[in-house]
XYZ file of C-alpha atoms in Angstrom:
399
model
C 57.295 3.197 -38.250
C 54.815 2.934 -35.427
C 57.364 3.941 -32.949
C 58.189 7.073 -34.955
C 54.558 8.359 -35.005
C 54.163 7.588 -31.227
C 57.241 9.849 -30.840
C 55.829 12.675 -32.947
C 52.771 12.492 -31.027
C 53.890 13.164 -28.056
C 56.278 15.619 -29.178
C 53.856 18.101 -30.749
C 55.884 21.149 -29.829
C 59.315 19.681 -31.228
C 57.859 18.772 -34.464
C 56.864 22.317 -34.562
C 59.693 23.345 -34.062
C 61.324 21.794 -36.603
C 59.088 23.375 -39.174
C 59.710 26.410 -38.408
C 63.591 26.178 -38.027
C 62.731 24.796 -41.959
C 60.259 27.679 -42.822
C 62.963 30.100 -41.061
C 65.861 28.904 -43.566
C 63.839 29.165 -46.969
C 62.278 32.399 -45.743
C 65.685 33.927 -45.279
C 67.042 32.645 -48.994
C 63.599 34.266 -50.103
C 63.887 37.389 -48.219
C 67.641 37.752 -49.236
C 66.780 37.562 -53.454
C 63.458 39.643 -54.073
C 63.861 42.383 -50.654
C 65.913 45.493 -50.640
C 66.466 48.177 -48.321
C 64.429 48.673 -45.455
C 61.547 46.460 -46.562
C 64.773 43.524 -45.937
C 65.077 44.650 -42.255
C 61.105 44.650 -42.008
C 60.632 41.520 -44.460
C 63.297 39.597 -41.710
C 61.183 40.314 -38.497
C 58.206 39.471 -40.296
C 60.339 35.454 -40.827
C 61.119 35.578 -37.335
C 57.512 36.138 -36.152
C 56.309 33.419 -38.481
C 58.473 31.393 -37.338
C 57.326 31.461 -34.054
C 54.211 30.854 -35.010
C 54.625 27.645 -36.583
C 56.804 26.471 -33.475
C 54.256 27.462 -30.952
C 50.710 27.313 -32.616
C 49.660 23.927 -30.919
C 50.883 25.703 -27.700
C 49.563 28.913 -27.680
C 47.302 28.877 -30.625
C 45.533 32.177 -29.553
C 48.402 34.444 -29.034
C 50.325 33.330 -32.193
C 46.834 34.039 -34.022
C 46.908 37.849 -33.032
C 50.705 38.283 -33.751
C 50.104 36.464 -37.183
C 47.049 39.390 -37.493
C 49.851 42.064 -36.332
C 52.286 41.132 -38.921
C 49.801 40.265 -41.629
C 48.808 44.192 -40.717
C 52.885 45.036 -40.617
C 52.967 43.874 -43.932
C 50.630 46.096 -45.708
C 51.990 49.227 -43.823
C 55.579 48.511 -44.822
C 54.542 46.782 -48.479
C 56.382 43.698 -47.504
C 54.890 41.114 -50.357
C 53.578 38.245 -49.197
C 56.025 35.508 -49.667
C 57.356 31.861 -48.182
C 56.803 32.940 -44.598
C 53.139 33.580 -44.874
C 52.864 29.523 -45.772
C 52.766 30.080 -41.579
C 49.074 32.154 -41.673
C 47.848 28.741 -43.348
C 49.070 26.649 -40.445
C 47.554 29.665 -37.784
C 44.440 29.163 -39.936
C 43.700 25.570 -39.508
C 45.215 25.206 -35.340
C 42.727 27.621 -34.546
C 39.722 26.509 -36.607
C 40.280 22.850 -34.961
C 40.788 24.167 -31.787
C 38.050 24.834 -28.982
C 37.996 28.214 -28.634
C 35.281 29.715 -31.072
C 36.087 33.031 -30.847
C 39.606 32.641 -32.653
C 38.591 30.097 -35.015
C 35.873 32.811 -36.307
C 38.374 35.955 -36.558
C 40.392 33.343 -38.232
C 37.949 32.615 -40.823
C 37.464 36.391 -41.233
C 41.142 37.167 -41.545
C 40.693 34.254 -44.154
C 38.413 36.334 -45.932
C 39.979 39.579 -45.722
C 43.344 39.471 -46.022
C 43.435 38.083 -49.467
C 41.335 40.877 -50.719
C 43.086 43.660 -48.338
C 46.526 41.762 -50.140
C 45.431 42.323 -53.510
C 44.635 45.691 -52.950
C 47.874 47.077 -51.569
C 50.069 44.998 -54.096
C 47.658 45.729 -57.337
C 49.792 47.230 -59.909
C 47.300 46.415 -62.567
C 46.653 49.735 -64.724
C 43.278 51.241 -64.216
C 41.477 49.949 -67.705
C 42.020 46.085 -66.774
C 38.588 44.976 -66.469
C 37.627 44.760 -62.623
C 36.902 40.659 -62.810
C 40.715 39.821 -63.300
C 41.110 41.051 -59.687
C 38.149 39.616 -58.580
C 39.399 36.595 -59.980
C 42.874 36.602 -58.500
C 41.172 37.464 -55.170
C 39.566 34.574 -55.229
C 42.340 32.608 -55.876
C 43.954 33.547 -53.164
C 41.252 33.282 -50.704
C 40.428 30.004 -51.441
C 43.435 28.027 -49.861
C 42.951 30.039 -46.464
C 39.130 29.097 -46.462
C 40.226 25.479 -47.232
C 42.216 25.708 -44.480
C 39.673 26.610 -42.107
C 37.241 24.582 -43.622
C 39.837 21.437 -42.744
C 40.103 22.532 -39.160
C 36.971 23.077 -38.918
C 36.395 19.168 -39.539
C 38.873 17.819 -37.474
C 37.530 19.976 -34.358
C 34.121 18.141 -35.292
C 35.163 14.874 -35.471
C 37.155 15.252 -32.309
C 34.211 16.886 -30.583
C 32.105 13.849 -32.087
C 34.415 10.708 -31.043
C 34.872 12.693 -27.067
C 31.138 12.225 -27.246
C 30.764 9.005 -28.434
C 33.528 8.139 -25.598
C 31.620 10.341 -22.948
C 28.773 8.518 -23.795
C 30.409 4.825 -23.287
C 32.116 5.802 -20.195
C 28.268 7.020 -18.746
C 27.159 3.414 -19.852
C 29.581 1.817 -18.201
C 29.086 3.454 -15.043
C 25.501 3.179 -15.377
C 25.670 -0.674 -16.129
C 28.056 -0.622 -12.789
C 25.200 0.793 -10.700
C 22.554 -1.853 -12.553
C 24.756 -4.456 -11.527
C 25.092 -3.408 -7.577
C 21.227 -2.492 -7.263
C 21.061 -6.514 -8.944
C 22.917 -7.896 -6.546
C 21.756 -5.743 -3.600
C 18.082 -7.023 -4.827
C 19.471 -10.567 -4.578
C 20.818 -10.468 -1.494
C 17.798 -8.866 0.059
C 15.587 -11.339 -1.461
C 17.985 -14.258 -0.038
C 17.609 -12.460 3.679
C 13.668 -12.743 3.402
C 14.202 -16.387 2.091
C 16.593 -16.889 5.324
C 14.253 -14.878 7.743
C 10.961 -17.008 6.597
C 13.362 -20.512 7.363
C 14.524 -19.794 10.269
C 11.036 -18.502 11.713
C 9.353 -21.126 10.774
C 11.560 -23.813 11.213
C 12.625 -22.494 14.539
C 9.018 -21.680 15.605
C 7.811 -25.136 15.242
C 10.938 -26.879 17.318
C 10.738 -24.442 20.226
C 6.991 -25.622 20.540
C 7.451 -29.154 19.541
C 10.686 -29.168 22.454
C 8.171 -27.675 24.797
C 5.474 -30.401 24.427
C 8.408 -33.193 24.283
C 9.726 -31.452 28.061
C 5.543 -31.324 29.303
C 4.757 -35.291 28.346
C 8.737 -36.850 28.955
C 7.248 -38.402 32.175
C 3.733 -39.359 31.213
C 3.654 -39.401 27.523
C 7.129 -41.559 26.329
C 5.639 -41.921 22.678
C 4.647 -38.751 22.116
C 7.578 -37.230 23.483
C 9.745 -39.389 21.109
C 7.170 -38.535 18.160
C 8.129 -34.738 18.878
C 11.623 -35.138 19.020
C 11.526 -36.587 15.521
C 9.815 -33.842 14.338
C 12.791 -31.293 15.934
C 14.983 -33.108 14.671
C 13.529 -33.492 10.420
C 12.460 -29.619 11.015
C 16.367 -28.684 11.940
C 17.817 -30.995 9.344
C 15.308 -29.131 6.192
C 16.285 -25.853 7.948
C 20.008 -26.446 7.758
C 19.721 -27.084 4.476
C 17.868 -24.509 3.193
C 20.566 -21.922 4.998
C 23.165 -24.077 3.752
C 22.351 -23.361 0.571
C 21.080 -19.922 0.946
C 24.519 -18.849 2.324
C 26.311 -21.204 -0.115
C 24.396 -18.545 -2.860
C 25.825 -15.471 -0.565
C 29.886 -16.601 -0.555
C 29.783 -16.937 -3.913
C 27.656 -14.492 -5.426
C 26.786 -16.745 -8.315
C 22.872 -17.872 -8.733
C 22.255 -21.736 -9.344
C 21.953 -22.447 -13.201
C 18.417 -22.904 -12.568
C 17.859 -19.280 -11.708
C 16.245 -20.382 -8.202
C 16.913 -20.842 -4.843
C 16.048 -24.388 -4.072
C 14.097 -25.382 -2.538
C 11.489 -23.132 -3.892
C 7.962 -24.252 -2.906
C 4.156 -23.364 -3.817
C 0.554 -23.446 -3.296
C 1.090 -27.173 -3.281
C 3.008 -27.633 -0.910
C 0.868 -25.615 1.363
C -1.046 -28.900 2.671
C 2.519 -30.020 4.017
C 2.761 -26.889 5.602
C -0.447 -26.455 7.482
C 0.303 -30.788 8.615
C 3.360 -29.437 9.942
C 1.655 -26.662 11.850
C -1.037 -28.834 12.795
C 1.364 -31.367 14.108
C 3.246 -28.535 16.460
C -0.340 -27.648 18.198
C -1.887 -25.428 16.057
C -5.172 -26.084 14.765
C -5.359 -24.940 11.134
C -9.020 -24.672 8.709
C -7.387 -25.268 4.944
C -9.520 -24.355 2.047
C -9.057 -23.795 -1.582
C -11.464 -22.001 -3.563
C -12.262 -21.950 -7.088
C -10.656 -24.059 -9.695
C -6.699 -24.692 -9.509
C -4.419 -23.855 -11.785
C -0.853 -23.625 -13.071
C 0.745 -20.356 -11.424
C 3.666 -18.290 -12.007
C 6.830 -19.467 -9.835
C 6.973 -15.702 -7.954
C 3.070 -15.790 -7.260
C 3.005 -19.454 -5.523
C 6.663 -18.893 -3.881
C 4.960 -15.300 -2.674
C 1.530 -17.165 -1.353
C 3.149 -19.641 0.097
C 6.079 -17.696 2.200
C 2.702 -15.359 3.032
C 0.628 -18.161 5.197
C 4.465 -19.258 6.640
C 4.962 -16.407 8.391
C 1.304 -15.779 9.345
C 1.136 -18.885 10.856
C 4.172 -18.303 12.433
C 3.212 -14.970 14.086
C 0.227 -17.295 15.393
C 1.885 -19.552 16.799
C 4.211 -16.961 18.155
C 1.879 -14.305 19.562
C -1.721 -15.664 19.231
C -1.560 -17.679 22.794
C -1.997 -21.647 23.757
C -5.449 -21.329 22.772
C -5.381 -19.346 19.553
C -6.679 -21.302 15.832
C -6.648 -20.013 12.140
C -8.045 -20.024 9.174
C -6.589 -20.493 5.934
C -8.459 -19.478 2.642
C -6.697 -19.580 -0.892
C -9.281 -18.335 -3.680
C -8.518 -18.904 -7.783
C -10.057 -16.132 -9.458
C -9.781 -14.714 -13.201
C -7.194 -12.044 -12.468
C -5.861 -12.685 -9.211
C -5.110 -14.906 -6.546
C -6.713 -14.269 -2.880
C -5.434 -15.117 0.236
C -6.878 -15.052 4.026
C -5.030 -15.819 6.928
C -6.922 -15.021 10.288
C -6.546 -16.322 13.432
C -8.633 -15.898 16.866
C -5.733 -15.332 19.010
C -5.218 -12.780 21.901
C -2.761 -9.807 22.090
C -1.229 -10.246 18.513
C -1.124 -6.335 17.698
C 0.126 -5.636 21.228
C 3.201 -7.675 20.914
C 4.226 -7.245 17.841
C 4.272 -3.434 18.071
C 6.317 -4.609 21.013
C 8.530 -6.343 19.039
C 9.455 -3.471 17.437
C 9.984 -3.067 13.295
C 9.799 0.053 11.000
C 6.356 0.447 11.200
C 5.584 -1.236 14.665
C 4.558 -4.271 12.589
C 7.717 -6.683 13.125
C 9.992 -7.239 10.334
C 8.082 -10.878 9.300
C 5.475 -7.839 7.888
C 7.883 -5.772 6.212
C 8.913 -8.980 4.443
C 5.445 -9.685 2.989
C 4.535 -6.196 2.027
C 7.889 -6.084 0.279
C 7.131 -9.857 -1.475
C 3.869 -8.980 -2.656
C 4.970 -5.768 -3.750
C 7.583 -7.236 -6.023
C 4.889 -9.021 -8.206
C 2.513 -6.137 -8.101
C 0.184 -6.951 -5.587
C -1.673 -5.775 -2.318
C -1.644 -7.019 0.960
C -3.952 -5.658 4.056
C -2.741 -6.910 7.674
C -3.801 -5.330 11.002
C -6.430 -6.677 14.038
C -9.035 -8.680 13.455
C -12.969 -7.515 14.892
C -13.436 -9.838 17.874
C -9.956 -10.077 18.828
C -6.694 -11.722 16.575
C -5.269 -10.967 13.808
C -6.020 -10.806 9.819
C -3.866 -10.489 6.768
C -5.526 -10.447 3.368
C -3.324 -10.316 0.071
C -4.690 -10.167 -3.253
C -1.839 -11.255 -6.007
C -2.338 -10.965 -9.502
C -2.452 -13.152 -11.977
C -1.292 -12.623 -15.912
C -4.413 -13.020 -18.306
C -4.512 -16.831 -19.787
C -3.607 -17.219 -23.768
């Protein structure tokens, strides 16, 4: 059974067709008992046009509405009663009302309206004292199918027009959730390069310096020399795994089940940092300010990464000579953060470094980390020579 209405739906025009072969034959017994003389030859045209109506109204539904007009017109001139081929003006009627084309479906509600009454009129044999409500009253009669018929089309174009919204509508979604999902992942990604850029600074950073002061003190200095090797060689092992596992995240393109990047460290482990920086030659002055407290993971991962690279870009730029200062302030809505050092040429060499905004990319990466959690951050030269960065992060209300 399923088969068979596949088949008729995609043979609209045959089933039509078929119809109208049908109509053509019970038109022609009709035509051949109640016409005579030349209202016959009239009354069979008027089949034949009808005909084609019902076999092409799905395919041409505008043209077989204006010959269906012509003949209904043919009709009264000739005083051809209506009969079994005008059951075709009720399927003209309803294609065109469910169709898109306003303009026919309203001159097919007025012909809807009209005929019946112009009908009436032609035909009327009634004798002039019949009270004037019996024709009313058959008028009505017979305009009521055609208006039913429109009314039905009518509907259907609706509820088509409705359900090619509705499916507009999902189609928009889905693209839309398409383009959520790339600007996700693109986010990702970009937030696993400034994870892989601050690693492999850092890391690197403090074993080019540490492999320099193991090369100056090999002959005089055997212990310390061995002491910094050590240190290359725990600072290259926690940098290969961090990338390891950063790039792990990129092949596959899934996150870990925690919903971090491990490892993922804080304003606690900011005292191991500024050891290790201390231990590669840099002299560091730590202080915390104001009362600690429990943070939110993107604030301390966001302070933190902040004094890694600025201590990096000292120990990079600032000169053999240069210190900093590190200050880390609690306050009620935000957490502060200072990192200055005294170094020489900073600004110089970074804008010859290059970047987007002459600032090296190390920069970009913090304005774009304390951005994310709604921050500001200040960076630029320092009055007496270095370099300053200052970002203020804030902090949701407690309770």
């Amino acid at each position: 059974m399923q088969r068979l209405y596949d088949f008729l739906r995609r043979h609209p025009t045959g089933v039509d067709s078929f119809w109208a072969v049908l109509l053509f034959g019970f038109s022609c017994l009709w035509i051949a008992a109640a016409l005579r003389g030349p209202q016959l030859i009239a009354g069979a045209l008027f089949a034949v046009g009808l005909s084609l109506v019902v076999a092409l109204r799905r395919k041409a539904p505008e043209k077989m509405l204006l010959l269906t007009a012509a003949i209904g017109v043919g009709q009264l001139v000739f005083r051809v009663q209506a009969g079994i081929p005008d059951i075709a003006m009720f399927a003209i009627v309803y294609t065109v009302a469910s169709g898109p084309v306003r303009w026919a479906s309203r001159c097919a509600l007025a012909g809807a309206l009209v005929g019946p009454a112009l009908s009436v009129w032609r035909f009327s044999d009634m004798p002039s004292d019949q009270p004037a409500w019996e024709g009313m009253f058959f008028t009505a009669l017979l305009t009521v199918p055609f208006v039913l018929a429109w009314v039905l089309g009518d509907s259907i174009r609706t509820r088509r027009a409705y359900w090619a919204q509705l499916e507009e509508k999902a189609a928009r979604l889905e693209k839309e959730r398409e383009t959520q999902s790339r600007i996700a992942v693109a986010a990702e990604r970009a937030r696993i390069a400034r994870e892989l850029h601050d690693v492999v600074a850092h890391n690197v950073s403090v074993m080019v310096v540490q492999a320099d002061g193991a090369a100056y003190v090999l002959d005089a200095a055997p212990d310390q020399a061995k002491q910094a090797l050590e240190t290359i060689s725990g600072t290259g092992r926690q940098a290969l795994a961090e990338m390891r596992r950063l790039l792990g995240v990129l092949r596959t393109g899934e996150q870990p089940e925690s919903g971090e990047y491990v490892p993922q460290p804080g304003v606690e482990e900011l005292a191991d940092l500024i050891d290790q920086v201390r231990g590669a030659g840099l002299p560091v002055d730590f202080r915390i300010e104001g009362e600690p407290r429990p943070l939110p993971s993107s604030i301390e991962l966001t302070a933190y990464r902040i004094v890694q690279e600025a201590l990096t870009n000292t120990r990079k730029h600032g000169g053999p000579d240069a210190g900093a200062t590190v200050r880390l302030a609690y306050r009620d809505s935000e957490l502060d953060l200072l990192v200055e050092d005294d170094g020489r040429g900073a600004q110089q060499e970074l804008y010859e470094e290059g970047g987007a905004d002459g600032l090296g990319h190390g920069l970009i990466g913090m304005r774009e980390r304390v951005g994310m959690v709604g921050g500001s951050l200040h960076a630029g030269p320092r009055p007496g020579g270095g370099f300053r960065i200052s970002a203020a992060l804030p902090l949701k209300p407690e309770g």
